[in-house]
XYZ file of C-alpha atoms in Angstrom:
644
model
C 73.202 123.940 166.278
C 73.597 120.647 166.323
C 70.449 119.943 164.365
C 70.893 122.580 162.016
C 74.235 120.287 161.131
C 72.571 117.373 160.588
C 70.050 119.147 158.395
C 72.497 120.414 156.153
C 74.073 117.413 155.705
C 71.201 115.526 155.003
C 70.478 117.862 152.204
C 74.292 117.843 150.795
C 73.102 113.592 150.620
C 70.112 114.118 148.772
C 71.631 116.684 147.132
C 74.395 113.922 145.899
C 71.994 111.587 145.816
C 70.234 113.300 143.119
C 73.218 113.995 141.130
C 73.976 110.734 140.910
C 71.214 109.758 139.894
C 71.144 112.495 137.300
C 74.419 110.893 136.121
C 73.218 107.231 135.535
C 70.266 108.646 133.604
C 73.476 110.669 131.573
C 74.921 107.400 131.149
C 71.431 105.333 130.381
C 70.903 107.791 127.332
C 74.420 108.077 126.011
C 74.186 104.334 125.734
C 71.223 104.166 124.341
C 71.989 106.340 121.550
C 75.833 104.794 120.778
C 74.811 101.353 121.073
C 70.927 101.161 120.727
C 70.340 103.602 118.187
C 72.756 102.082 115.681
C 70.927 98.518 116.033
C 67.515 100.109 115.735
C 69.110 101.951 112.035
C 70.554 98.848 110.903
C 66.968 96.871 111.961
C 65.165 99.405 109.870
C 67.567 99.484 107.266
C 67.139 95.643 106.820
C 63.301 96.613 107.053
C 63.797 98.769 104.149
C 61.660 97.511 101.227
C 64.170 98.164 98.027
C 62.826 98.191 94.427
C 65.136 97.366 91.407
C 66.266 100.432 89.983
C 65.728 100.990 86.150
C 68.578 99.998 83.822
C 69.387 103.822 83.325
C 69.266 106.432 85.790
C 71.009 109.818 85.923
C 71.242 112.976 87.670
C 72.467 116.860 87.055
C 76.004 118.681 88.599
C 74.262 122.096 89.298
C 75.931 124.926 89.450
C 74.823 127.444 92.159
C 75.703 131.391 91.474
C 76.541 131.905 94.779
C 79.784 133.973 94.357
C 81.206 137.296 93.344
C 82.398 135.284 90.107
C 78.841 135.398 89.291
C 78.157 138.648 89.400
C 79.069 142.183 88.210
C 78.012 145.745 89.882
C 77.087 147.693 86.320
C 75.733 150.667 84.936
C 71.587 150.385 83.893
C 70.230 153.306 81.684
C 66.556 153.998 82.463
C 65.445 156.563 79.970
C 62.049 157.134 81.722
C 60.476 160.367 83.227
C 59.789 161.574 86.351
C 56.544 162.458 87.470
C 54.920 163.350 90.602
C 51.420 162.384 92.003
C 49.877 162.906 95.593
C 48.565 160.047 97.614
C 45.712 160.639 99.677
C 46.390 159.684 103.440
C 43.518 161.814 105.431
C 45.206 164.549 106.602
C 45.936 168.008 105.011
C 48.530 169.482 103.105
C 49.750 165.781 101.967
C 53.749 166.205 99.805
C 53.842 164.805 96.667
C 55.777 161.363 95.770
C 57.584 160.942 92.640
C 57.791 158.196 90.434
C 59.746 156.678 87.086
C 57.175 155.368 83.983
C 59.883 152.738 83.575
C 59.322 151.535 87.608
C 57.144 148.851 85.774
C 59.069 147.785 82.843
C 60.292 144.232 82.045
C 62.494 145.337 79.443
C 65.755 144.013 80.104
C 69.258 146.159 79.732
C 72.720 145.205 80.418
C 71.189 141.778 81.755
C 69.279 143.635 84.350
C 65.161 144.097 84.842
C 64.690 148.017 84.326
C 61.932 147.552 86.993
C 64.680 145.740 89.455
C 66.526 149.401 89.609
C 63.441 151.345 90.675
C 62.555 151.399 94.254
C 58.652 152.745 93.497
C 58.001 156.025 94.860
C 60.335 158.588 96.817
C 59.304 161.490 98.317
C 62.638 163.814 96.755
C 62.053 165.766 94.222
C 62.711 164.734 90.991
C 62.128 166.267 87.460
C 63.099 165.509 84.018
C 64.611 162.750 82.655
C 65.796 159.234 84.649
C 69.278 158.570 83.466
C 69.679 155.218 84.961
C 71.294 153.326 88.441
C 74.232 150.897 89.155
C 72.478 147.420 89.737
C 74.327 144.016 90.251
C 73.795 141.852 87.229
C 74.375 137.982 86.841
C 77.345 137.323 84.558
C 77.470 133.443 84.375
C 75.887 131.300 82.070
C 76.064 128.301 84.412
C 73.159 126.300 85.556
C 73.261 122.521 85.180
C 76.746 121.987 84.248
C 76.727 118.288 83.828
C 75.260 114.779 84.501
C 76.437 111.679 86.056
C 74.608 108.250 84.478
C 74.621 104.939 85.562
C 73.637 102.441 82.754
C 73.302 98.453 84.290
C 74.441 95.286 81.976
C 73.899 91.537 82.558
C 76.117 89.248 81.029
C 76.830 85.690 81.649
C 79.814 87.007 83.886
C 76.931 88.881 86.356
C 75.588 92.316 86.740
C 78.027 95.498 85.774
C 76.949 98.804 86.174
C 78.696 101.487 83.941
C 78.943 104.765 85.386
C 79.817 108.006 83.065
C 80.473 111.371 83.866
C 80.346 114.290 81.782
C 80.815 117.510 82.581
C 81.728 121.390 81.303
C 85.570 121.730 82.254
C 85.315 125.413 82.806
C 82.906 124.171 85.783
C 83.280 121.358 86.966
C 86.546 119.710 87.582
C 88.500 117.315 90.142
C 86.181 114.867 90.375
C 86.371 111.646 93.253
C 83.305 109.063 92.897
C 83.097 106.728 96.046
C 80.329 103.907 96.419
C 78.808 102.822 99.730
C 81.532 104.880 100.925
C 84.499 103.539 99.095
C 86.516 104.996 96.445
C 86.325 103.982 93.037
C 88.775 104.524 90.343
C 87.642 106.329 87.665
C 89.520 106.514 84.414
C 88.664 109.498 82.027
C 85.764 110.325 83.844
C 84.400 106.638 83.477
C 84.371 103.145 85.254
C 82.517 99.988 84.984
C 82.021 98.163 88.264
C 80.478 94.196 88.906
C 77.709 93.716 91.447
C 78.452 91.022 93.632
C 75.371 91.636 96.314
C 71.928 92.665 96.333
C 71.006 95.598 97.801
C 71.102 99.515 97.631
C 74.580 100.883 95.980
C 74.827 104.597 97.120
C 76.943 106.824 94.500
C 78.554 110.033 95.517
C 80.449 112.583 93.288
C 82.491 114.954 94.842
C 83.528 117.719 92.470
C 85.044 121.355 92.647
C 83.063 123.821 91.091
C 85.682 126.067 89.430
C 83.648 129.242 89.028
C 82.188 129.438 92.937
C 85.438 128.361 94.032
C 84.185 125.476 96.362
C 83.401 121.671 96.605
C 80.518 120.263 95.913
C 78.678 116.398 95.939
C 75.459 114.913 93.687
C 74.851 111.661 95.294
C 72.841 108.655 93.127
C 71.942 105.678 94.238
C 70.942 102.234 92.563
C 69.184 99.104 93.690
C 69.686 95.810 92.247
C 67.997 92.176 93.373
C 68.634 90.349 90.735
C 71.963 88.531 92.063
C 70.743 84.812 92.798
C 72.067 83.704 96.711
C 73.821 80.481 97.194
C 72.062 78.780 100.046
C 74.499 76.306 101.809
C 72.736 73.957 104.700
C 75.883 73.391 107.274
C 76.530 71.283 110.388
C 79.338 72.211 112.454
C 81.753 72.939 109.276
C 79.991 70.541 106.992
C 78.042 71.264 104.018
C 75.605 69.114 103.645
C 73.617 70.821 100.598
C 73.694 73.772 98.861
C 71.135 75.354 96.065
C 70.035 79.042 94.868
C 66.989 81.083 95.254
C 66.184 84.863 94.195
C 66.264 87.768 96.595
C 63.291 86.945 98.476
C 61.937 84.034 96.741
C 60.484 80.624 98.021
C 62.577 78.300 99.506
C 62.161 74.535 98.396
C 61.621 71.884 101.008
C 64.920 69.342 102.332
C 65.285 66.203 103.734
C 66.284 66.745 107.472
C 69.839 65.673 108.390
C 70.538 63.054 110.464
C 73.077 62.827 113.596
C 73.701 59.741 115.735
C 72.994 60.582 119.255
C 71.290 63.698 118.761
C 67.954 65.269 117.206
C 67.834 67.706 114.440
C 65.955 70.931 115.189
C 66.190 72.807 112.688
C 68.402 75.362 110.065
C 69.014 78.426 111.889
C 70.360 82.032 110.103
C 71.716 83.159 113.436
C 69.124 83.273 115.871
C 66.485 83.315 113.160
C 64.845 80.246 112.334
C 64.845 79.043 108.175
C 63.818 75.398 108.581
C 62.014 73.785 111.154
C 62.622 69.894 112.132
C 60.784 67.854 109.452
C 63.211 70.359 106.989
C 60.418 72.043 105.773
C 60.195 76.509 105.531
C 59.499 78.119 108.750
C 56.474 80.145 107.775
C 57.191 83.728 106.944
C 60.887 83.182 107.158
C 62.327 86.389 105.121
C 64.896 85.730 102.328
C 65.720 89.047 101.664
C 69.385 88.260 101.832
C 71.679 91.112 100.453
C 74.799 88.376 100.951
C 75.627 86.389 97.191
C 76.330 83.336 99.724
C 74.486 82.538 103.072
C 75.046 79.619 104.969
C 72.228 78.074 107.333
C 73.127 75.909 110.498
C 71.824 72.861 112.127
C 70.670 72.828 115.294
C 71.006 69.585 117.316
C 69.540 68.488 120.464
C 71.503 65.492 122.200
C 68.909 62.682 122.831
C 68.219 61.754 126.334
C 67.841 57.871 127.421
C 66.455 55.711 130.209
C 69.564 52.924 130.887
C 68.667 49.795 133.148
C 71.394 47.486 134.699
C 71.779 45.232 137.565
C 69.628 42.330 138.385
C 66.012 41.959 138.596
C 65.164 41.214 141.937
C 61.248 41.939 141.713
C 60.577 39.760 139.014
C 58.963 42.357 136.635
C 61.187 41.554 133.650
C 62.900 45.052 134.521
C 66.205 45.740 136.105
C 66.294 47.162 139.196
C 69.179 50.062 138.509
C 68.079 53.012 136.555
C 70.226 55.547 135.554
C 69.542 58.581 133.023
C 72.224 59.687 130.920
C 72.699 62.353 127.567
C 74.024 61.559 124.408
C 77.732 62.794 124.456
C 77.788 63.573 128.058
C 79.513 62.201 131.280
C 77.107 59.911 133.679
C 78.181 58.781 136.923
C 79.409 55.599 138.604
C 77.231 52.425 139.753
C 77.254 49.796 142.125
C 79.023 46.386 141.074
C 77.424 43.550 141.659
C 78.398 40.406 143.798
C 80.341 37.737 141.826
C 79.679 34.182 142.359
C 82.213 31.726 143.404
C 85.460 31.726 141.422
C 84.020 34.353 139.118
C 85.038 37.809 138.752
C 82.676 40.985 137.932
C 84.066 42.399 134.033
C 81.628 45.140 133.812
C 78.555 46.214 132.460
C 78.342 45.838 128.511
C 75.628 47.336 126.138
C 76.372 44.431 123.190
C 80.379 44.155 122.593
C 81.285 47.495 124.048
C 81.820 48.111 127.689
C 79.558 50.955 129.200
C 80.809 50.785 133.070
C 84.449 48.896 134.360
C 85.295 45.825 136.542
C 85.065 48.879 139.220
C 81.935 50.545 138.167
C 83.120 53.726 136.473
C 81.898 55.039 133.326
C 84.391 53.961 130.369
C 84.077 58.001 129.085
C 81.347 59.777 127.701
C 77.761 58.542 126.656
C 78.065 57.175 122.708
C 75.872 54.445 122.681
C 72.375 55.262 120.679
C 69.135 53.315 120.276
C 65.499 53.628 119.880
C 63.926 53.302 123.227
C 65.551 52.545 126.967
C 68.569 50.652 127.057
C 69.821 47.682 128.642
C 72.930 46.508 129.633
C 74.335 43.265 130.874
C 76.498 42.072 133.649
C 79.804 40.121 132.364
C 81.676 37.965 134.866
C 85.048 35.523 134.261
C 85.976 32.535 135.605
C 89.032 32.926 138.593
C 91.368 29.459 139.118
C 92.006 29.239 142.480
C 95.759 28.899 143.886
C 95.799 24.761 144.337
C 94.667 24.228 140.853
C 97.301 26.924 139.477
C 99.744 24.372 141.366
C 98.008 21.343 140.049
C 98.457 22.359 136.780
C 101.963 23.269 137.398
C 102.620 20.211 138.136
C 100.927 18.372 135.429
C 102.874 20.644 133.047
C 105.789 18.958 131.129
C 109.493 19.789 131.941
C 111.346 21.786 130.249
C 114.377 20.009 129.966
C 115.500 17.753 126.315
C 113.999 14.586 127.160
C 116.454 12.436 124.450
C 119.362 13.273 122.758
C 117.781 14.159 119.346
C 115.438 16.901 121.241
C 118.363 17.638 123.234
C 120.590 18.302 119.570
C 117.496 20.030 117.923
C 118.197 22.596 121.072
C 121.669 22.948 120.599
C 121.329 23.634 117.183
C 118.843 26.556 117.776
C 120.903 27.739 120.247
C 123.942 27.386 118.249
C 122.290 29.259 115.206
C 120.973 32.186 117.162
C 124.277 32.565 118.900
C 126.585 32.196 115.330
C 124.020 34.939 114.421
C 125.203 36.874 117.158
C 129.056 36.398 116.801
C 129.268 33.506 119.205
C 132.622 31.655 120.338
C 133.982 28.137 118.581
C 136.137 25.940 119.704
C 137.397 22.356 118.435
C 137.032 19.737 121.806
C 138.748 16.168 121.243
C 136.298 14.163 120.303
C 134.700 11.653 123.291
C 136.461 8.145 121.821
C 139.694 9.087 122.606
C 138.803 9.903 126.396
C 137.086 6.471 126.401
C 139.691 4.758 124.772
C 141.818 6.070 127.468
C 139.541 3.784 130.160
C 139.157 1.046 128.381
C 135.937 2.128 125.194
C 133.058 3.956 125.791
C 133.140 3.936 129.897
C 132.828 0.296 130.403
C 135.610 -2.010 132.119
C 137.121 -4.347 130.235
C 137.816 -8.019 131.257
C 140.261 -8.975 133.973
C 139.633 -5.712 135.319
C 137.124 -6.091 137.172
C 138.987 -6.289 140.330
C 139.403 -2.652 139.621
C 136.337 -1.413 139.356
C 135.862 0.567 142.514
C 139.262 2.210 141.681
C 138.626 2.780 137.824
C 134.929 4.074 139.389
C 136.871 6.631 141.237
C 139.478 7.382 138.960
C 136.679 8.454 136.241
C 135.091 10.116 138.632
C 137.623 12.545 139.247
C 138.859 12.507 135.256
C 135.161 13.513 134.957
C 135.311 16.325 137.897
C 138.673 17.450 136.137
C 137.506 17.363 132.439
C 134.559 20.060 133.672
C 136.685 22.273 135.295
C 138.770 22.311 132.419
C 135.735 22.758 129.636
C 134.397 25.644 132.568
C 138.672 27.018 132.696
C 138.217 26.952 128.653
C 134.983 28.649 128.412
C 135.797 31.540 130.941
C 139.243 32.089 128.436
C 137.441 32.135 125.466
C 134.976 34.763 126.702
C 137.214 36.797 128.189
C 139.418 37.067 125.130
C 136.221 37.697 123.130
C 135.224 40.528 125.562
C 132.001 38.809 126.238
C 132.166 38.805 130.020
C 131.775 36.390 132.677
C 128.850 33.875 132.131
C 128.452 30.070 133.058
C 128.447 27.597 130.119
C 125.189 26.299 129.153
C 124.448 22.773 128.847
C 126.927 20.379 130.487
C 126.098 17.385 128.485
C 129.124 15.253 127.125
C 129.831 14.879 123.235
C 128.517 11.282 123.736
C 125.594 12.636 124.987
C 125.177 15.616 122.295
C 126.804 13.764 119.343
C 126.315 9.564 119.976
C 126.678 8.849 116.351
C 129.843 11.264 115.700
C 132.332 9.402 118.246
C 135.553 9.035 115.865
C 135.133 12.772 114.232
C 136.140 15.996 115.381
C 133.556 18.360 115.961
C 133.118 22.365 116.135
C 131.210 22.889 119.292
C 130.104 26.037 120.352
C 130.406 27.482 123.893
C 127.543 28.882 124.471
C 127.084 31.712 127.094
C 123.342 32.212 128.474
C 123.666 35.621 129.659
C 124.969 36.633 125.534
C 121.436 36.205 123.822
C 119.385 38.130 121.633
C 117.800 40.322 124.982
C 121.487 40.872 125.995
C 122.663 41.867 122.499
C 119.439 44.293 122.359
C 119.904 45.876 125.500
C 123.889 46.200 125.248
C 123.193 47.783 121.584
C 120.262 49.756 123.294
C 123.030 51.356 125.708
C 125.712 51.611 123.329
C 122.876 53.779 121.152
C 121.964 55.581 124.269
C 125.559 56.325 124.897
C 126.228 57.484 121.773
C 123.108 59.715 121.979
C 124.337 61.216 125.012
C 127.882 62.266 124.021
C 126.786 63.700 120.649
C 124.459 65.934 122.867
C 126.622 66.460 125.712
C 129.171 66.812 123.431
C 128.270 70.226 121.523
C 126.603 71.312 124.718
C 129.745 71.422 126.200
C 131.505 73.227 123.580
C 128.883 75.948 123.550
C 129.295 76.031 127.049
C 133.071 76.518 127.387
C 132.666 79.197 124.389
C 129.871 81.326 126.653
C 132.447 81.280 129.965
C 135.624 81.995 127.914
C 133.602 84.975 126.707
C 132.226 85.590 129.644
C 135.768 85.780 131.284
C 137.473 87.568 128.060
C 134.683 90.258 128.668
C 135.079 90.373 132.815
C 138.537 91.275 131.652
C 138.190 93.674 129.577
C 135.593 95.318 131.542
C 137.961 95.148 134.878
C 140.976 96.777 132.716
C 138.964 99.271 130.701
C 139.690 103.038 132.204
C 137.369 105.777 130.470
C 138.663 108.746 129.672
C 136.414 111.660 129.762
C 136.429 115.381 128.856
C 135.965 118.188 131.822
C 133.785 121.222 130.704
C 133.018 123.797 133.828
C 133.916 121.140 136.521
C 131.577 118.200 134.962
C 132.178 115.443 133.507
C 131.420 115.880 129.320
C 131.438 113.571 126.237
C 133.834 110.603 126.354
C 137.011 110.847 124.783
C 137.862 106.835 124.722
C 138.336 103.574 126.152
C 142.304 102.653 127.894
C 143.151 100.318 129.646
C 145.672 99.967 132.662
C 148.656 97.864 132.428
C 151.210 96.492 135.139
C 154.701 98.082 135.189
C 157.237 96.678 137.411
C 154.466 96.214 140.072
C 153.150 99.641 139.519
C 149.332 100.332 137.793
C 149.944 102.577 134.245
C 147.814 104.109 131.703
C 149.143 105.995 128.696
C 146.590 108.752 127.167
C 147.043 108.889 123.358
C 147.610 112.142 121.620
C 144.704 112.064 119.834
C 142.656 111.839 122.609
C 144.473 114.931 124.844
C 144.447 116.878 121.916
C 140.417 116.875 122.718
C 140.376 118.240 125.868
C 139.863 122.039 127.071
C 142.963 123.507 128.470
C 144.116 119.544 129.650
C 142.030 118.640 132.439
C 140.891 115.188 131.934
C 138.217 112.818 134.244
C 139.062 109.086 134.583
C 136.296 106.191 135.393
C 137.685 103.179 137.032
C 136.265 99.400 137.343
C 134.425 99.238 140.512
C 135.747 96.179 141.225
C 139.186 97.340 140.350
C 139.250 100.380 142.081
C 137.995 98.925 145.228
C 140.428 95.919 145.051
C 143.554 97.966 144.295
C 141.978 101.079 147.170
C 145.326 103.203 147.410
C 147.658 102.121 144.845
C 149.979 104.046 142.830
C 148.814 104.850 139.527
C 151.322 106.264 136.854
C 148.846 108.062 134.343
C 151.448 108.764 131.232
C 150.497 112.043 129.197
C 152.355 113.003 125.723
C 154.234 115.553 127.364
C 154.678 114.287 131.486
C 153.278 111.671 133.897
C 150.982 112.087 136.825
C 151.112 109.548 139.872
C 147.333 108.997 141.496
C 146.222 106.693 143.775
C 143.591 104.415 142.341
C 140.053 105.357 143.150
C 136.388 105.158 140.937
C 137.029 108.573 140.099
C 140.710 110.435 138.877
C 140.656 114.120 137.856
C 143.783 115.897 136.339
C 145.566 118.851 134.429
C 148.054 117.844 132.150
C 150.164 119.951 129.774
């Protein structure tokens, strides 16, 4: 039993096996006729050797008699006799047959062949005179009831073909001309239409023929391959030339193309080669183009090269590293050589251009073309070491005025910069009344020399004073300015600034080193920035306080809103309106309009609460106020109720 299982099942397999297969040969054959088929046409129909048609051709609208329209059942008089004969078949006592003398006759009556009404012999008997038989006889005169002619015209416009239709109305009529499938308006049975391709132009007429009573189609075609194609040689979106040849005529040989980095293979028309790589015509290459305007593409191949680097440690006169790389492609990282002593590895360079980095990664793509290998070369820099950085700063010059005329030069920069800048004047008493106050310009006079020590001391604290009092100034100044706290610059006296100005009073300007042209920039920077920000922040926030107020306004109104529905067999019907609930001495109210009880059936009406109310305010009083009486509820999602 077992067995017998397994047998069965093994024959259900094969048995599925087989229709599967069945299937996938379905499948193979549907797709070779929806998708093969229509390739192997069009191949064919490219195939297709076309002829120029003549410069007239034409063709007839026939009319077929086909229907009762056509024909008549009449009445044909014979006028012959009847006479009998006996044909011999072998056996005895053969009947006679009977025939007409007009069962031969070509003589035509009532548009009927007398002969046409006469079956030959029949075996009744018949005597005398034949009267005549019904028959069906053709009525309509139709035949060819019209033409359709295409007549072709060159001007220096280009090729028009007129097309003219005439036809007999009672006929022919309703009349829809479409080429290669496309309608074409026709205007009093007429058109003229421009060629714009080579090839075949199929013409169909579709017409109603009036006395069958049905629709009918003449189809004409015409050829023409006289439209010269514009040939345009491209590379990638480029035109690089462009000329004309006839439908399958010669093409003339071109100068191949040239592309840095790469090799020219050829003009391709798809996957068909038109050129081959010294630009001359692939042999047999078919220019029967239907297209007014073709355009042929290059085909490049990116050159390959052979790059050397590194050093030469053989001695051959070639470098060691060798690396392949492909015109427009990526190539991979090297090895960096060893620097020397206070030098420093720059990269590899093919002439000014760097072709690998101070770490030996490629700078980007392969663009670098020549004839041959290439070769590149090893750049290294001089490094100063840390003791001769120091040296040098040493050697370097100070900073600082060394004389009072560099020293004024200096001020006076700084001055004009900062006056540019809105800097701080003051007027200081000049330095010849402070030394006439100890005795001229800082010296001691004679007979006080005794004092010297103590005038020594005494300066030295007028001195320690007078700064704190310039620094006491300055800080003022600022401050009433708004310009901050800062240190003033430059601590050298008016004698020291202004020698040969003792006697006159000067305008000195405090300068402040942390106001300069960097500060100004980056203060006006932030002020900008500021600015910026509020007129952004500014509107933002404005929209923003708009969208909550709404927000709220429509939380509200969505929290007081209390539909009022109609009740129709116990359900809940169309909606009658939106109320709202009000507060009334503590107590929840809503009042129902007239208008809207007035809509109900026999005054039963269904409230909807806010969930959020109705849970909130869970067993409240609610006063509902009808035109005629009030009804107290307790608040819940749903409220049903009779009024009168």
């Amino acid at each position: 039993m077992k067995k017998k299982r397994q047998k069965q099942a093994k024959k259900k397999s094969l048995k599925i096996e087989k229709a599967g297969k069945l299937k996938l040969l379905l499948l193979a054959l549907v797709f070779q006729v929806v998708f093969l088929s229509p390739n192997a046409l069009v191949s064919h129909a490219a195939d297709e050797e076309l002829v120029q048609s003549e410069d007239n051709v034409s063709t007839t609208l026939t009319h077929e008699h086909s229907s009762e329209n056509c024909y008549e059942r009449r009445w044909i008089p014979c006028g012959g006799t009847w006479r009998s004969n006996t044909i011999y078949d072998g056996s005895d006592n053969q009947p006679p047959v009977y025939y007409c003398t007009n069962n031969q006759s070509d003589r035509v009556v009532n548009g009927v062949v007398l002969s046409s009404i006469h079956p030959g012999y029949v075996h009744s008997y018949h005597s005398g005179v034949h009267s005549g038989e019904y028959a069906t006889a053709r009525i309509c005169d139709g035949g060819n009831v019209g033409t359709i002619t295409i007549s072709r015209e060159s001007t220096e416009e280009g090729v028009f073909l007129q097309i003219e239709i005439e036809a007999e109305e009672e006929f022919v009529s309703e009349c829809v001309l479409r080429q290669n499938g496309e309608e074409v308006t026709l205007s009093e049975n007429s058109c003229r239409i421009r060629l714009t391709e080579n090839g075949r132009n199929d013409f169909c007429l579709s017409w109603y023929d009036v006395q069958s009573e049905c629709s009918k189609e003449t189809s004409l075609s015409y050829t023409e391959l006289s439209i010269p194609i514009k040939v345009s040689l491209e590379s990638e979106g480029e035109i690089l030339d462009e000329f004309e040849i006839a439908y399958g005529g010669a093409l003339p040989g071109i100068q191949p193309p040239e592309k840095e980095g790469y090799i020219f293979r050829g003009f391709y028309n798809g996957e068909t080669q038109i050129y081959d790589e010294n630009g001359t015509p692939v042999s047999g290459a078919d220019t029967r183009w239907l297209q007014s305007e073709i355009g042929l593409e290059a085909m490049w191949e990116a050159k390959e090269y052979t790059v050397y680097y590194g050093e030469d440690a053989d001695g051959d006169g070639v470098k060691d590293g060798v690396l392949q790389v492909i015109y427009g492609e990526e190539y991979v990282a090297v090895e960096v050589p060893s620097a020397g002593s206070g030098e420093r590895f720059c990269g590899f360079y093919f002439g000014e251009e760097r072709v690998f980095d101070q770490n030996g990664n490629p700078t980007g793509p392969w663009r670098w073309d020549a004839e041959g290998d290439l070769e590149l070369v090893a750049k290294f820099e001089a490094v100063h070491s840390p003791s001769s950085e120091n040296s040098d700063s040493e050697e370097a010059p100070s900073q600082q005025p060394a004389s009072g005329a560099e020293n004024i030069s200096l001020q006076e920069e700084e001055e004009e910069s900062l006056s540019e800048e809105g800097a701080i004047s003051v007027n200081l008493v000049p330095s010849g009344e402070e030394d006439s106050e100890s005795g001229g310009n800082g010296a001691p006079s004679q007979g006080d020399t005794g004092n010297t020590a103590n005038s020594g001391d005494n300066n030295a604290a007028n001195g320690t004073n007078e700064t704190e009092d310039r620094e006491k100034i300055n800080l003022e100044l600022i401050n009433e300015e708004g310009g901050g706290t800062g240190a003033m610059i430059g601590d050298a006296t008016r004698e020291e600034a202004f020698p040969e100005n003792e006697s006159a009073q000067e305008n000195v300007t405090v300068l402040n080193p942390h106001y300069n042209a960097a500060g100004r920039a980056a203060e006006t920077a932030e002020i900008v920035k500021s600015s910026a920000v509020q007129t952004v922040l500014i509107p933002l926030s404005i929209g923003v306080s708009v969208i909550v107020l709404f927000l709220a306004l429509y939380w509200g109104y969505l929290q007081r809103r209390v539909q009022c529905y109609a009740i129709k067999d116990g359900k809940k019907q169309n909606l009658l309106g939106n109320l709202f609930w009000r507060r009334e001495n503590g107590i929840y109210a809503v009042y129902v309009p007239e208008e809207v009880f007035e809509k109900t059936e026999n005054g039963w009406l269904w409230f909807s609460m806010a969930d959020f109310f109705a849970d909130k305010q869970k067993n409240k009083d609610i006063m509902i106020h009808l035109p005629k009486e009030t009804i107290t509820e307790i608040v819940r999602k749903e409220i049903k109720i009779r009024g009168l």
